[in-house]
Coordinates of C-alpha atoms and ligand atoms in Angstrom, one line a residue:
X1 CA 49.5 -21.4 -81.4
X2 CA 49.0 -19.1 -78.8
X3 CA 45.4 -18.0 -79.6
X4 CA 44.7 -22.0 -79.8
X5 CA 46.1 -22.4 -76.4
X6 CA 44.1 -19.3 -74.9
X7 CA 41.0 -20.8 -76.5
X8 CA 41.6 -24.1 -74.9
X9 CA 42.3 -22.4 -71.3
X10 CA 39.1 -20.3 -71.6
X11 CA 36.9 -23.7 -72.7
X12 CA 38.1 -25.3 -69.5
X13 CA 37.4 -22.6 -67.5
X14 CA 33.8 -22.3 -68.5
X15 CA 33.6 -25.8 -68.5
X16 CA 34.7 -25.9 -65.0
X17 CA 32.5 -23.0 -64.1
X18 CA 29.4 -25.0 -65.2
X19 CA 30.3 -27.8 -63.2
X20 CA 31.1 -26.2 -60.6
X21 CA 27.5 -24.5 -61.0
X22 CA 25.5 -27.8 -61.2
X23 CA 27.7 -29.3 -58.5
X24 CA 27.8 -26.8 -56.1
X25 CA 24.4 -24.8 -56.4
X26 CA 22.7 -25.6 -52.8
X27 CA 20.0 -28.2 -52.6
X28 CA 16.6 -26.0 -53.2
X29 CA 13.5 -27.2 -51.1
X30 CA 10.7 -26.9 -53.3
X31 CA 8.8 -25.1 -50.8
X32 CA 11.2 -22.5 -50.2
X33 CA 10.0 -19.2 -50.9
X34 CA 11.2 -17.0 -53.5
X35 CA 12.8 -14.9 -51.3
X36 CA 14.8 -17.1 -50.1
X37 CA 16.0 -18.2 -53.4
X38 CA 18.3 -15.3 -53.4
X39 CA 16.0 -14.5 -56.8
X40 CA 13.8 -11.7 -55.4
X41 CA 10.6 -11.5 -57.6
X42 CA 10.1 -7.9 -56.8
X43 CA 13.5 -7.2 -57.7
X44 CA 12.2 -7.3 -61.4
X45 CA 9.6 -5.4 -60.6
X46 CA 11.9 -2.3 -59.9
X47 CA 11.7 -1.3 -63.0
X48 CA 7.7 -1.3 -63.4
X49 CA 5.7 2.0 -63.2
X50 CA 2.0 2.0 -63.4
X51 CA -0.4 4.8 -63.3
X52 CA -3.6 5.0 -61.2
X53 CA -5.8 7.6 -62.9
X54 CA -8.7 8.3 -60.6
X55 CA -12.2 9.9 -61.0
X56 CA -12.4 11.5 -57.7
X57 CA -11.2 11.4 -54.2
X58 CA -14.6 12.8 -52.9
X59 CA -16.1 9.6 -51.4
X60 CA -14.4 8.2 -48.6
X61 CA -13.6 4.7 -50.3
X62 CA -11.5 6.4 -53.1
X63 CA -9.4 7.2 -50.6
X64 CA -8.7 3.9 -49.1
X65 CA -8.3 2.7 -53.1
X66 CA -5.8 5.2 -53.6
X67 CA -3.9 4.5 -50.4
X68 CA -4.2 0.7 -50.4
X69 CA -3.5 0.2 -54.4
X70 CA 0.0 2.0 -53.7
X71 CA 0.8 0.2 -50.9
X72 CA 0.3 -3.2 -53.0
X73 CA 1.9 -2.0 -56.1
X74 CA 5.0 -1.0 -53.7
X75 CA 4.6 -4.2 -51.6
X76 CA 5.5 -5.9 -55.0
X77 CA 8.7 -3.6 -55.5
X78 CA 6.9 -1.5 -58.3
X79 CA 6.1 2.4 -58.5
X80 CA 2.8 3.8 -59.2
X81 CA 1.7 7.4 -60.2
X82 CA -1.8 8.6 -59.0
X83 CA -3.8 11.7 -60.4
X84 CA -7.6 12.3 -59.5
X85 CA -9.5 14.3 -61.4
X86 CA -12.2 15.8 -59.3
X87 CA -15.0 14.7 -61.9
X88 CA -13.6 16.5 -64.8
X89 CA -13.6 14.7 -67.7
X90 CA -11.1 16.6 -69.8
X91 CA -8.8 16.7 -66.6
X92 CA -8.9 12.9 -66.5
X93 CA -7.6 12.9 -69.9
X94 CA -4.8 15.5 -69.5
X95 CA -3.5 13.3 -66.8
X96 CA -3.6 10.3 -68.3
X97 CA -1.9 11.8 -71.5
X98 CA 0.6 13.1 -69.0
X99 CA 1.5 9.8 -67.6
X100 CA 1.6 8.2 -70.9
X101 CA 3.7 10.2 -71.8
X102 CA 5.8 9.7 -68.5
X103 CA 6.1 6.2 -70.0
X104 CA 4.2 3.8 -67.5
X105 CA 4.2 0.6 -68.3
X106 CA 0.3 0.0 -67.6
X107 CA -2.9 2.4 -66.7
X108 CA -5.3 1.4 -64.4
X109 CA -8.4 3.7 -65.0
X110 CA -11.3 4.9 -62.7
X111 CA -13.2 6.4 -65.5
X112 CA -15.5 9.2 -64.2
X113 CA -17.6 9.1 -67.7
X114 CA -17.8 5.5 -69.0
X115 CA -18.0 6.9 -72.6
X116 CA -15.8 9.7 -72.4
X117 CA -12.9 7.7 -70.8
X118 CA -12.6 5.5 -74.1
X119 CA -10.3 8.6 -75.5
X120 CA -8.0 7.6 -72.9
X121 CA -7.9 4.0 -73.7
X122 CA -7.4 4.8 -77.1
X123 CA -4.2 7.0 -76.6
X124 CA -3.0 4.6 -74.0
X125 CA -3.2 1.7 -77.0
X126 CA -1.2 4.0 -79.1
X127 CA 1.4 4.1 -77.2
X128 CA 0.9 0.3 -76.5
X129 CA 0.2 0.9 -72.6
X130 CA -2.4 -1.6 -71.6
X131 CA -5.3 -0.7 -69.4
X132 CA -7.4 -2.2 -66.6
X133 CA -10.7 -0.5 -66.1
X134 CA -10.5 -0.2 -62.1
X135 CA -14.1 -0.7 -60.6
X136 CA -15.7 1.0 -63.0
X137 CA -15.8 -0.4 -66.6
X138 CA -14.9 1.9 -69.6
X139 CA -17.5 1.5 -72.3
X140 CA -16.7 0.9 -76.2
X141 CA -12.8 1.0 -75.6
X142 CA -10.3 -1.7 -76.1
X143 CA -10.1 -2.3 -72.6
X144 CA -7.4 -4.8 -71.5
X145 CA -8.6 -5.9 -68.6
X146 CA -12.0 -5.1 -65.9
X147 CA -11.6 -5.9 -62.6
X148 CA -14.6 -5.1 -60.1
X149 CA -17.4 -6.0 -57.6
X150 CA -20.1 -7.7 -59.0
X151 CA -22.2 -4.6 -59.4
X152 CA -25.6 -6.4 -60.1
X153 CA -25.0 -8.2 -57.0
X154 CA -24.6 -4.9 -55.5
X155 CA -28.0 -3.7 -56.3
X156 CA -29.9 -7.1 -55.6
X157 CA -28.8 -7.5 -52.2
X158 CA -29.9 -3.9 -51.4
X159 CA -33.2 -4.8 -53.1
X160 CA -33.1 -8.3 -51.3
X161 CA -33.1 -6.7 -47.7
X162 CA -35.5 -3.9 -48.2
X163 CA -38.1 -6.2 -49.7
X164 CA -38.2 -8.6 -46.7
X165 CA -38.5 -5.6 -44.5
X166 CA -41.0 -4.0 -46.7
X167 CA -42.8 -6.5 -48.7
X168 CA -45.4 -3.9 -50.2
X169 CA -45.8 -0.3 -50.6
X170 CA -44.3 2.8 -52.5
X171 CA -40.5 2.8 -53.3
X172 CA -38.1 5.1 -54.1
X173 CA -34.8 4.5 -56.1
X174 CA -32.2 7.0 -55.9
X175 CA -29.8 5.9 -58.7
X176 CA -26.1 6.9 -59.0
X177 CA -24.8 9.1 -61.7
X178 CA -26.4 8.0 -65.2
X179 CA -22.4 8.5 -66.5
X180 CA -21.1 5.5 -64.6
X181 CA -21.5 2.4 -65.7
X182 CA -21.6 0.9 -62.2
X183 CA -24.8 2.7 -61.4
X184 CA -26.4 1.4 -64.5
X185 CA -25.3 -2.4 -63.5
X186 CA -26.5 -1.7 -59.9
X187 CA -30.0 -0.5 -60.6
X188 CA -30.5 -3.8 -63.2
X189 CA -29.8 -5.7 -59.6
X190 CA -32.1 -3.9 -58.0
X191 CA -34.8 -3.9 -60.4
X192 CA -34.4 -7.5 -61.2
X193 CA -35.8 -8.0 -57.5
X194 CA -38.7 -5.5 -57.5
X195 CA -40.0 -6.1 -60.9
X196 CA -41.6 -9.3 -60.0
X197 CA -43.0 -7.6 -57.0
X198 CA -44.4 -5.0 -59.2
X199 CA -46.1 -6.9 -61.7
X200 CA -47.7 -8.6 -59.1
X201 CA -48.9 -5.4 -57.8
X202 CA -47.3 -5.4 -54.2
X203 CA -44.4 -2.6 -54.8
X204 CA -45.0 0.6 -56.5
X205 CA -41.8 2.5 -57.5
X206 CA -43.4 6.1 -57.3
X207 CA -40.1 7.9 -58.2
X208 CA -36.9 6.8 -59.9
X209 CA -33.8 9.4 -60.3
X210 CA -30.4 9.4 -61.1
X211 CA -28.2 11.5 -58.6
X212 CA -25.8 13.5 -60.7
X213 CA -22.1 13.1 -60.1
X214 CA -23.2 10.9 -56.9
X215 CA -23.4 13.9 -54.3
X216 CA -25.5 14.0 -51.5
X217 CA -26.8 17.2 -52.3
X218 CA -28.2 16.2 -55.4
X219 CA -29.7 12.9 -53.6
X220 CA -31.1 15.0 -50.9
X221 CA -32.8 17.3 -53.6
X222 CA -34.3 14.3 -55.5
X223 CA -35.5 12.5 -52.1
X224 CA -37.4 16.3 -51.3
X225 CA -38.8 16.0 -54.5
X226 CA -40.0 12.3 -53.9
X227 CA -41.7 13.0 -50.6
X228 CA -43.1 16.2 -51.8
X229 CA -44.8 14.5 -55.1
X230 CA -46.2 11.8 -52.9
X231 CA -47.0 13.8 -49.6
X232 CA -44.8 12.0 -47.4
X233 CA -46.1 8.7 -47.9
X234 CA -43.0 6.6 -48.8
X235 CA -42.5 2.8 -47.3
X236 CA -38.9 2.3 -48.2
X237 CA -35.7 4.1 -50.4
X238 CA -32.9 2.3 -52.2
X239 CA -30.1 4.6 -52.7
X240 CA -26.8 3.8 -54.7
X241 CA -24.3 4.5 -52.3
X242 CA -24.1 5.6 -48.6
X243 CA -23.2 9.0 -50.0
X244 CA -26.6 9.3 -51.6
X245 CA -27.8 7.3 -48.9
X246 CA -26.8 10.4 -46.3
X247 CA -28.4 13.0 -48.7
X248 CA -32.3 10.9 -48.5
X249 CA -32.1 10.7 -44.7
X250 CA -31.3 14.1 -44.3
X251 CA -34.6 14.7 -46.4
X252 CA -36.3 12.3 -44.4
X253 CA -35.3 14.1 -40.9
X254 CA -36.6 17.4 -42.4
X255 CA -40.2 15.5 -42.3
X256 CA -39.5 13.4 -39.1
X257 CA -39.1 10.4 -41.0
X258 CA -35.5 9.2 -40.3
X259 CA -35.2 5.6 -38.8
X260 CA -39.1 5.5 -39.8
X261 CA -38.5 4.7 -43.4
X262 CA -35.8 1.7 -44.5
X263 CA -33.0 3.2 -46.7
X264 CA -30.3 0.9 -48.3
X265 CA -26.9 2.3 -49.1
X266 CA -23.5 0.8 -50.5
X267 CA -20.2 1.3 -49.9
X268 CA -20.0 0.6 -45.8
X269 CA -19.2 4.4 -45.4
X270 CA -18.2 5.3 -41.8
X271 CA -21.1 7.6 -41.7
X272 CA -23.2 4.7 -43.3
X273 CA -22.0 2.1 -41.1
X274 CA -22.8 4.5 -38.2
X275 CA -26.5 5.1 -39.4
X276 CA -27.0 1.7 -39.7
X277 CA -25.8 0.6 -36.0
X278 CA -28.4 3.7 -34.6
X279 CA -31.1 2.2 -36.9
X280 CA -30.9 5.6 -39.4
X281 CA -30.0 3.2 -42.3
X282 CA -31.5 -0.4 -42.8
X283 CA -28.2 -1.9 -44.8
X284 CA -25.4 -1.0 -46.7
X285 CA -23.3 -3.0 -48.6
X286 CA -19.4 -3.9 -48.3
X287 CA -16.8 -4.1 -50.8
X288 CA -13.2 -5.3 -49.7
X289 CA -11.0 -2.6 -51.1
X290 CA -8.0 -4.4 -49.5
X291 CA -8.9 -7.4 -51.8
X292 CA -10.0 -5.0 -54.9
X293 CA -6.8 -3.3 -54.6
X294 CA -4.3 -6.4 -53.7
X295 CA -5.6 -8.3 -56.6
X296 CA -5.6 -5.3 -59.5
X297 CA -2.1 -4.6 -58.2
X298 CA -0.8 -8.0 -58.5
X299 CA -2.8 -8.5 -62.0
X300 CA -1.2 -5.0 -63.0
X301 CA 2.5 -5.5 -62.4
X302 CA 2.1 -9.1 -64.1
X303 CA 0.3 -7.4 -67.0
X304 CA 3.1 -5.0 -67.1
X305 CA 5.8 -7.6 -67.3
X306 CA 4.3 -8.7 -70.5
X307 CA 2.2 -11.9 -68.5
X308 CA -1.3 -13.1 -69.9
X309 CA -4.0 -13.1 -67.5
X310 CA -6.6 -15.5 -67.9
X311 CA -10.4 -15.0 -66.6
X312 CA -13.4 -17.0 -66.2
X313 CA -15.6 -14.0 -67.0
X314 CA -15.9 -11.7 -69.6
X315 CA -17.9 -8.7 -69.9
X316 CA -19.1 -7.1 -73.3
X317 CA -18.5 -3.0 -73.2
X318 CA -19.8 -2.4 -76.6
X319 CA -16.7 -2.9 -78.3
X320 CA -15.4 -6.4 -76.9
X321 CA -15.8 -9.2 -74.5
X322 CA -13.2 -7.9 -71.7
X323 CA -11.9 -10.5 -69.7
X324 CA -13.1 -9.7 -66.0
X325 CA -12.3 -10.6 -62.5
X326 CA -15.4 -9.9 -60.3
X327 CA -15.2 -9.8 -56.6
X328 CA -18.4 -10.4 -54.3
X329 CA -20.1 -7.6 -52.2
X330 CA -21.1 -8.6 -48.8
X331 CA -24.5 -7.1 -47.4
X332 CA -23.7 -5.2 -43.9
X333 CA -26.8 -4.7 -41.4
X334 CA -27.1 -4.2 -37.4
X335 CA -25.9 -7.1 -36.3
X336 CA -23.3 -8.2 -38.9
X337 CA -21.1 -5.0 -38.5
X338 CA -18.2 -7.1 -36.3
X339 CA -17.9 -10.2 -38.3
X340 CA -17.8 -8.0 -41.4
X341 CA -16.3 -4.5 -41.0
X342 CA -14.6 -4.7 -37.9
X343 CA -13.1 -8.0 -38.5
X344 CA -11.5 -7.0 -41.9
X345 CA -10.3 -3.7 -40.5
X346 CA -12.4 -1.7 -42.6
X347 CA -13.1 0.9 -39.7
X348 CA -12.4 0.1 -36.1
X349 CA -15.1 -0.3 -33.2
X350 CA -13.6 3.3 -31.8
X351 CA -14.4 4.8 -34.6
X352 CA -18.1 3.5 -35.5
X353 CA -19.5 3.1 -31.8
X354 CA -18.4 6.7 -30.9
X355 CA -21.4 7.8 -29.6
X356 CA -21.3 4.7 -27.2
X357 CA -18.4 6.0 -25.2
Ligands
GAL1 C1 -19.7 3.7 -57.9 C2 -18.7 2.9 -57.1 C3 -19.4 3.2 -55.8 C4 -19.5 4.6 -55.2 C5 -19.8 5.3 -56.6 C6 -19.4 6.9 -56.2 O1 -18.8 3.3 -58.9 O2 -18.7 1.8 -57.6 O3 -18.6 2.5 -55.0 O4 -19.0 5.1 -54.5 O5 -18.9 5.2 -57.6 O6 -18.2 7.1 -56.5

């Protein structure tokens, strides 16, 4: 009898509670943002940890990637662990292994070597940790998603700009690191524009070399060799990024040719923008690191929560068609620095126009 009575009372309480809830829940307007619904999405992300395994922090942009990605992940309420391997493949594997054993929920990977990094993807997969290939594609590996800029388009923008300035003549191509899949995509983009002009006989590529580890010193050495082999008779240079363009322009300066031979770069590094402004460099390509890191953080946290991410694009990395998110690069030259770089706050006026003060 007693038990039945208690059961009955309990049932009444539940009933009253439900009813209460339904009746007493505030009327929530549809457009009320999440955070006002008393249910803070980022609360749910509190337990999520994203690992970011970086190749290097040498180039200026990677420091921005690191800081902006951390900001974006934390703004979503999740945590982030960041490690950089200074261009050392073995160290990158060890660092990734540590993050995997620390139990990160997802690994964001900027591979130093597109092939060697497949080992890291294999280890993460064994631990059922999804992997996002960030900016650079890992080849021949079961990557879950790839996010970057359209790197072929980067090369096309460079070549279109320079061939407008120099429609005929002798060209030098200073490529990026052959270990980096981006360097290959950028070169494909450049030559997709140059090839028809080469076939027409308007342009001759008299020197074409990869730059080990993307360093300015190696790029300078390449350009010195190109100048020597062609008795300084060069009409244009396309360098895979601003760091290598800086090395190229140092070599040109040694021959009194800086500012006389158009040089294309990429990354909109501060020094690159200053050279574009002073006329020593013809153009660079701006990639909004803010946009890349915010989209990557958003996707990473969603995937770490087990959400499926649909993409319009896939890119085959030799193992599978990898779901891909591509962002759009922007060409920057002397006349659009304000509406691109400064408007986005990538560099400030005071930083760029130091010599004008
Ligand atoms: C590439 C990247 C470029 C460039 C380079 C050197 O993969 O897309 O922005 O900076 O690495 O680190």
